[in-house]
Amino acid sequence: MRRPVFSLLPHRLPPLWLAPVLALPAPISRALRPSIHNPSVLQRTHPRQTYTSRARAPAPPPDPDEPTIFALSTPPGTSAIAIIRISGPACTTIYTRLTRSPRPPRPRHASVAPLHHPTTHAVLDPGALTLFFPGPHSHTGTDVLELHVHGSRAVLRAVLSAIPLCAGNTRSAEPGEFSRRAFLNARTTLPELEALGALLAAQTESQRALAVASARAGGAADGRYERWRRQLVEARGELEALIDFSEDQGFASPLASVAAGVRALAARLRGHVRNAARGEMVRAGISLALVGAPNAGKSSLLNAVVGREAAIVSPEPGTTRDVVETAVDVGGFMVLLGDTAGLRREGAGAVEREGIRRARERARGARVVVAVVDGTAAGVEADVAAVVDEAKAARKHVLLAVNKTDLMTPAAVSQRCGDMAARFPGVPVHAVSCLADAAAGVQPLLAALVGVFQDLTAATGEGAEEAAEGLGATERVRALVEECLRHLEEFLEMEAVGEEAMDVVVAAEVLRSAAGCLGRVTGRGDVQDVEEVLGVVFERFCVGK
């Protein structure tokens, strides 16, 4: 057979679009030409962002004895289309037996074919879309086959039960096993996978935006944790050199430089932990407490915000006797809104007094406190004022809502808001009405709350990229970074006593423990640590992921 012309061309011939670049003088050409002959450097381009990143570590060779796994990747139930994902060495066998095709699937080519039972040859689905991605250039690093079938329960049951009959060593996937294989085959990093898990769990716009940003920065975050770990490993090596060669003449002690590096890293880790806590508020929800006197309208305000009757509203004082907590999306932020018992000192029974105690505890634990005041009443309850003053002293975000303004004249509303602003200087005051047809409504208060939430969850510190990566750190990562920081602080306390009194062996072991914490962040720790980390990360994934 005659070979096509393009097959005779040199293997490393650059593409045509590089010809103008290569024709330039050598210094300019080298500066402009991408690293087409250096596969360890990848140039990534985005309309708003251009950056360079290191290629991932090479994947291990495929294991022919590895079981082939399969699972439903779309939610169970009736739907127009359902996707079944299969990964492992038996993908081509499963394809040929289900489709009765004499040829293996064409890579990255969508085709429609009926699916048959492997033994009875009965038609299971008259027209399924099939996609095949050969390893190692697939999501898992091994062969991946996707079956897009009709989404009835009967079709899914029939196809899922037929797959293990097509080839041996085939089983149902465990939760997160596809992503686990992707990590083990160097197709992704742990920070990227945790960002993916956050994206799958996102319910609000802020959660989605944070998860997307974390996924885009996952590789950079992984590299940053690894650089920090390597820095500690090198510092430990210098201390061990001090142990071995301290008696040699002319050996300069590296302790001062090691301590300076550790001190600088500890400062960066503290900022990382602060931003991680802010990001956790986005994922877990921002705690907000509604406090006020009985019949101030707290429950009505709660119902107006959530858009349903979440709390009982009654003219009888003391109706709410426990904390009624509701998760609600406010301006794209997940908010854990807690309605509390009315604060008063007289006329409360034993049950109501317990509710008042819980109300104070809820206010102490909340990130944001909204004090609701009856606009038609005079003054403010002493207990309400005490809670507001305590929240201000704790540097919480406090807002004051003057309620029932629909029953007041504009002049009276202005007067009442002015009195509250004078009583609580520095606390924003908003006039609200919980009636659906009220002109004021609750929108001004909600708009102010959204501004507070944005301030609470914004990244802080120097270095916008590093600060943004801190926001994306999960609770698992934050706990490990905090543990690493404790080891670094222990080392700095040991260094402060002076080199003569310092036990260098113990100090080196402290740095080893600190580096191990960062190794567990990226999955590069000891073998036992890595298995524990993977179990924690992937147990939160759905089966088909």
Tab-separated table of N, CA, C and O in Angstrom, residues 461-526:
chain	number	residue	atom	x	y	z
A	461	GLY	N	-5.068	39.166	52.892
A	461	GLY	CA	-3.634	38.928	52.898
A	461	GLY	C	-2.996	39.278	51.572
A	461	GLY	O	-3.656	39.599	50.589
A	462	GLU	N	-1.672	39.209	51.559
A	462	GLU	CA	-0.912	39.534	50.364
A	462	GLU	C	-0.921	38.368	49.396
A	462	GLU	O	-0.995	37.216	49.790
A	463	GLY	N	-0.824	38.694	48.108
A	463	GLY	CA	-0.793	37.654	47.085
A	463	GLY	C	-2.188	37.176	46.755
A	463	GLY	O	-2.726	36.303	47.435
A	464	ALA	N	-2.797	37.778	45.736
A	464	ALA	CA	-4.188	37.453	45.415
A	464	ALA	C	-4.351	35.982	45.057
A	464	ALA	O	-5.318	35.329	45.468
A	465	GLU	N	-3.399	35.428	44.294
A	465	GLU	CA	-3.524	34.029	43.869
A	465	GLU	C	-3.439	33.079	45.050
A	465	GLU	O	-4.252	32.175	45.200
A	466	GLU	N	-2.464	33.307	45.922
A	466	GLU	CA	-2.319	32.433	47.086
A	466	GLU	C	-3.504	32.581	48.031
A	466	GLU	O	-3.974	31.596	48.607
A	467	ALA	N	-4.010	33.805	48.203
A	467	ALA	CA	-5.170	34.012	49.071
A	467	ALA	C	-6.394	33.312	48.519
A	467	ALA	O	-7.170	32.706	49.266
A	468	ALA	N	-6.588	33.373	47.202
A	468	ALA	CA	-7.731	32.704	46.591
A	468	ALA	C	-7.620	31.195	46.750
A	468	ALA	O	-8.627	30.502	46.957
A	469	GLU	N	-6.407	30.651	46.668
A	469	GLU	CA	-6.229	29.216	46.882
A	469	GLU	C	-6.606	28.836	48.312
A	469	GLU	O	-7.139	27.751	48.557
A	470	GLY	N	-6.320	29.718	49.259
A	470	GLY	CA	-6.700	29.450	50.642
A	470	GLY	C	-8.202	29.339	50.811
A	470	GLY	O	-8.689	28.512	51.584
A	471	LEU	N	-8.972	30.166	50.081
A	471	LEU	CA	-10.429	30.076	50.156
A	471	LEU	C	-10.919	28.706	49.734
A	471	LEU	O	-11.906	28.190	50.262
A	472	GLY	N	-10.250	28.096	48.768
A	472	GLY	CA	-10.695	26.806	48.256
A	472	GLY	C	-10.273	25.626	49.093
A	472	GLY	O	-10.701	24.495	48.816
A	473	ALA	N	-9.443	25.837	50.100
A	473	ALA	CA	-8.991	24.727	50.937
A	473	ALA	C	-10.162	24.147	51.727
A	473	ALA	O	-10.931	24.873	52.348
A	474	THR	N	-10.290	22.827	51.711
A	474	THR	CA	-11.382	22.166	52.415
A	474	THR	C	-11.090	22.093	53.913
A	474	THR	O	-9.991	22.419	54.374
A	475	GLU	N	-12.074	21.622	54.658
A	475	GLU	CA	-11.902	21.480	56.102
A	475	GLU	C	-10.779	20.485	56.405
A	475	GLU	O	-10.016	20.674	57.367
A	476	ARG	N	-10.660	19.435	55.608
A	476	ARG	CA	-9.577	18.466	55.796
A	476	ARG	C	-8.224	19.137	55.614
A	476	ARG	O	-7.309	18.965	56.426
A	477	VAL	N	-8.091	19.922	54.559
A	477	VAL	CA	-6.825	20.608	54.295
A	477	VAL	C	-6.535	21.624	55.388
A	477	VAL	O	-5.393	21.740	55.868
A	478	ARG	N	-7.557	22.350	55.794
A	478	ARG	CA	-7.337	23.368	56.845
A	478	ARG	C	-6.851	22.714	58.135
A	478	ARG	O	-5.944	23.238	58.799
A	479	ALA	N	-7.419	21.574	58.501
A	479	ALA	CA	-6.992	20.890	59.727
A	479	ALA	C	-5.535	20.440	59.624
A	479	ALA	O	-4.769	20.552	60.593
A	480	LEU	N	-5.116	19.960	58.455
A	480	LEU	CA	-3.737	19.517	58.279
A	480	LEU	C	-2.777	20.706	58.289
A	480	LEU	O	-1.674	20.619	58.854
A	481	VAL	N	-3.171	21.818	57.682
A	481	VAL	CA	-2.311	23.004	57.696
A	481	VAL	C	-2.193	23.552	59.112
A	481	VAL	O	-1.114	23.994	59.542
A	482	GLU	N	-3.282	23.523	59.871
A	482	GLU	CA	-3.219	23.967	61.264
A	482	GLU	C	-2.290	23.072	62.073
A	482	GLU	O	-1.526	23.554	62.919
A	483	GLU	N	-2.346	21.751	61.819
A	483	GLU	CA	-1.448	20.833	62.516
A	483	GLU	C	0.009	21.113	62.146
A	483	GLU	O	0.899	21.112	63.008
A	484	CYS	N	0.257	21.366	60.865
A	484	CYS	CA	1.609	21.728	60.430
A	484	CYS	C	2.066	23.013	61.121
A	484	CYS	O	3.217	23.105	61.569
A	485	LEU	N	1.164	23.974	61.220
A	485	LEU	CA	1.509	25.251	61.855
A	485	LEU	C	1.861	25.049	63.323
A	485	LEU	O	2.782	25.692	63.847
A	486	ARG	N	1.163	24.160	64.007
A	486	ARG	CA	1.488	23.883	65.414
A	486	ARG	C	2.901	23.304	65.532
A	486	ARG	O	3.648	23.645	66.462
A	487	HIS	N	3.281	22.435	64.615
A	487	HIS	CA	4.644	21.891	64.640
A	487	HIS	C	5.676	22.993	64.390
A	487	HIS	O	6.730	23.013	65.045
A	488	LEU	N	5.389	23.897	63.464
A	488	LEU	CA	6.325	24.976	63.190
A	488	LEU	C	6.471	25.895	64.398
A	488	LEU	O	7.580	26.360	64.712
A	489	GLU	N	5.361	26.185	65.063
A	489	GLU	CA	5.432	27.028	66.256
A	489	GLU	C	6.212	26.326	67.368
A	489	GLU	O	6.947	26.970	68.126
A	490	GLU	N	6.064	24.993	67.449
A	490	GLU	CA	6.854	24.245	68.431
A	490	GLU	C	8.345	24.356	68.113
A	490	GLU	O	9.180	24.528	69.013
A	491	PHE	N	8.688	24.262	66.828
A	491	PHE	CA	10.083	24.395	66.432
A	491	PHE	C	10.619	25.780	66.781
A	491	PHE	O	11.749	25.918	67.288
A	492	LEU	N	9.834	26.819	66.520
A	492	LEU	CA	10.288	28.180	66.804
A	492	LEU	C	10.462	28.406	68.300
A	492	LEU	O	11.352	29.154	68.722
A	493	GLU	N	9.629	27.779	69.120
A	493	GLU	CA	9.812	27.878	70.573
A	493	GLU	C	11.121	27.217	70.993
A	493	GLU	O	11.829	27.720	71.881
A	494	MET	N	11.450	26.080	70.365
A	494	MET	CA	12.708	25.408	70.674
A	494	MET	C	13.895	26.252	70.218
A	494	MET	O	14.916	26.328	70.906
A	495	GLU	N	13.769	26.896	69.066
A	495	GLU	CA	14.865	27.704	68.539
A	495	GLU	C	15.097	28.953	69.382
A	495	GLU	O	16.225	29.460	69.465
A	496	ALA	N	14.037	29.446	70.035
A	496	ALA	CA	14.149	30.680	70.805
A	496	ALA	C	15.050	30.530	72.028
A	496	ALA	O	15.599	31.522	72.522
A	497	VAL	N	15.249	29.314	72.535
A	497	VAL	CA	16.085	29.116	73.722
A	497	VAL	C	17.570	29.178	73.381
A	497	VAL	O	18.409	29.208	74.289
A	498	GLY	N	17.905	29.185	72.097
A	498	GLY	CA	19.308	29.257	71.697
A	498	GLY	C	19.838	27.929	71.218
A	498	GLY	O	19.355	26.854	71.614
A	499	GLU	N	20.842	27.982	70.353
A	499	GLU	CA	21.368	26.754	69.740
A	499	GLU	C	22.027	25.843	70.761
A	499	GLU	O	21.967	24.620	70.645
A	500	GLU	N	22.665	26.415	71.778
A	500	GLU	CA	23.367	25.584	72.754
A	500	GLU	C	22.404	24.712	73.544
A	500	GLU	O	22.697	23.551	73.836
A	501	ALA	N	21.255	25.273	73.907
A	501	ALA	CA	20.291	24.515	74.720
A	501	ALA	C	19.282	23.748	73.881
A	501	ALA	O	18.471	23.002	74.423
A	502	MET	N	19.325	23.909	72.582
A	502	MET	CA	18.323	23.301	71.690
A	502	MET	C	18.710	21.863	71.368
A	502	MET	O	19.864	21.561	71.059
A	503	ASP	N	17.740	20.960	71.423
A	503	ASP	CA	17.945	19.570	71.018
A	503	ASP	C	17.684	19.492	69.514
A	503	ASP	O	16.531	19.478	69.058
A	504	VAL	N	18.749	19.461	68.733
A	504	VAL	CA	18.623	19.524	67.282
A	504	VAL	C	17.924	18.278	66.741
A	504	VAL	O	17.179	18.341	65.752
A	505	VAL	N	18.140	17.148	67.363
A	505	VAL	CA	17.510	15.897	66.908
A	505	VAL	C	15.989	16.001	67.024
A	505	VAL	O	15.246	15.657	66.096
A	506	VAL	N	15.529	16.483	68.150
A	506	VAL	CA	14.088	16.652	68.348
A	506	VAL	C	13.540	17.705	67.387
A	506	VAL	O	12.450	17.551	66.819
A	507	ALA	N	14.302	18.783	67.174
A	507	ALA	CA	13.851	19.832	66.263
A	507	ALA	C	13.697	19.298	64.842
A	507	ALA	O	12.744	19.638	64.131
A	508	ALA	N	14.633	18.456	64.403
A	508	ALA	CA	14.523	17.869	63.072
A	508	ALA	C	13.304	16.964	62.972
A	508	ALA	O	12.624	16.927	61.943
A	509	GLU	N	13.002	16.257	64.044
A	509	GLU	CA	11.817	15.394	64.041
A	509	GLU	C	10.533	16.227	63.988
A	509	GLU	O	9.553	15.834	63.343
A	510	VAL	N	10.531	17.381	64.620
A	510	VAL	CA	9.372	18.271	64.562
A	510	VAL	C	9.142	18.749	63.131
A	510	VAL	O	8.003	18.788	62.641
A	511	LEU	N	10.213	19.093	62.432
A	511	LEU	CA	10.079	19.510	61.039
A	511	LEU	C	9.616	18.345	60.164
A	511	LEU	O	8.878	18.548	59.193
A	512	ARG	N	10.056	17.128	60.488
A	512	ARG	CA	9.576	15.963	59.731
A	512	ARG	C	8.074	15.808	59.902
A	512	ARG	O	7.353	15.531	58.926
A	513	SER	N	7.564	15.997	61.102
A	513	SER	CA	6.123	15.891	61.340
A	513	SER	C	5.376	16.987	60.591
A	513	SER	O	4.301	16.751	60.031
A	514	ALA	N	5.946	18.200	60.571
A	514	ALA	CA	5.300	19.298	59.853
A	514	ALA	C	5.236	19.008	58.358
A	514	ALA	O	4.205	19.226	57.703
A	515	ALA	N	6.333	18.509	57.787
A	515	ALA	CA	6.330	18.161	56.367
A	515	ALA	C	5.355	17.034	56.078
A	515	ALA	O	4.710	17.004	55.020
A	516	GLY	N	5.221	16.092	57.011
A	516	GLY	CA	4.263	15.003	56.823
A	516	GLY	C	2.831	15.491	56.731
A	516	GLY	O	2.025	14.931	55.977
A	517	CYS	N	2.498	16.538	57.469
A	517	CYS	CA	1.148	17.109	57.385
A	517	CYS	C	0.863	17.630	55.985
A	517	CYS	O	-0.206	17.389	55.421
A	518	LEU	N	1.825	18.355	55.412
A	518	LEU	CA	1.633	18.865	54.058
A	518	LEU	C	1.653	17.742	53.039
A	518	LEU	O	1.010	17.833	51.991
A	519	GLY	N	2.399	16.676	53.317
A	519	GLY	CA	2.381	15.529	52.428
A	519	GLY	C	1.018	14.871	52.375
A	519	GLY	O	0.575	14.400	51.322
A	520	ARG	N	0.340	14.854	53.517
A	520	ARG	CA	-1.005	14.276	53.528
A	520	ARG	C	-2.017	15.164	52.811
A	520	ARG	O	-3.049	14.683	52.344
A	521	VAL	N	-1.743	16.463	52.708
A	521	VAL	CA	-2.625	17.347	51.944
A	521	VAL	C	-2.664	16.925	50.487
A	521	VAL	O	-3.726	16.861	49.855
A	522	THR	N	-1.485	16.614	49.931
A	522	THR	CA	-1.389	16.281	48.509
A	522	THR	C	-1.375	14.785	48.242
A	522	THR	O	-1.346	14.375	47.086
A	523	GLY	N	-1.386	13.964	49.296
A	523	GLY	CA	-1.319	12.515	49.092
A	523	GLY	C	0.086	12.015	48.875
A	523	GLY	O	0.281	10.944	48.313
A	524	ARG	N	1.089	12.770	49.324
A	524	ARG	CA	2.478	12.369	49.128
A	524	ARG	C	3.145	12.009	50.454
A	524	ARG	O	4.367	12.064	50.568
A	525	GLY	N	2.369	11.630	51.438
A	525	GLY	CA	2.940	11.253	52.723
A	525	GLY	C	3.322	9.796	52.746
A	525	GLY	O	3.554	9.153	51.721
A	526	ASP	N	3.418	9.235	53.955
A	526	ASP	CA	3.709	7.810	54.088
A	526	ASP	C	2.575	6.987	53.497
A	526	ASP	O	1.451	7.458	53.320
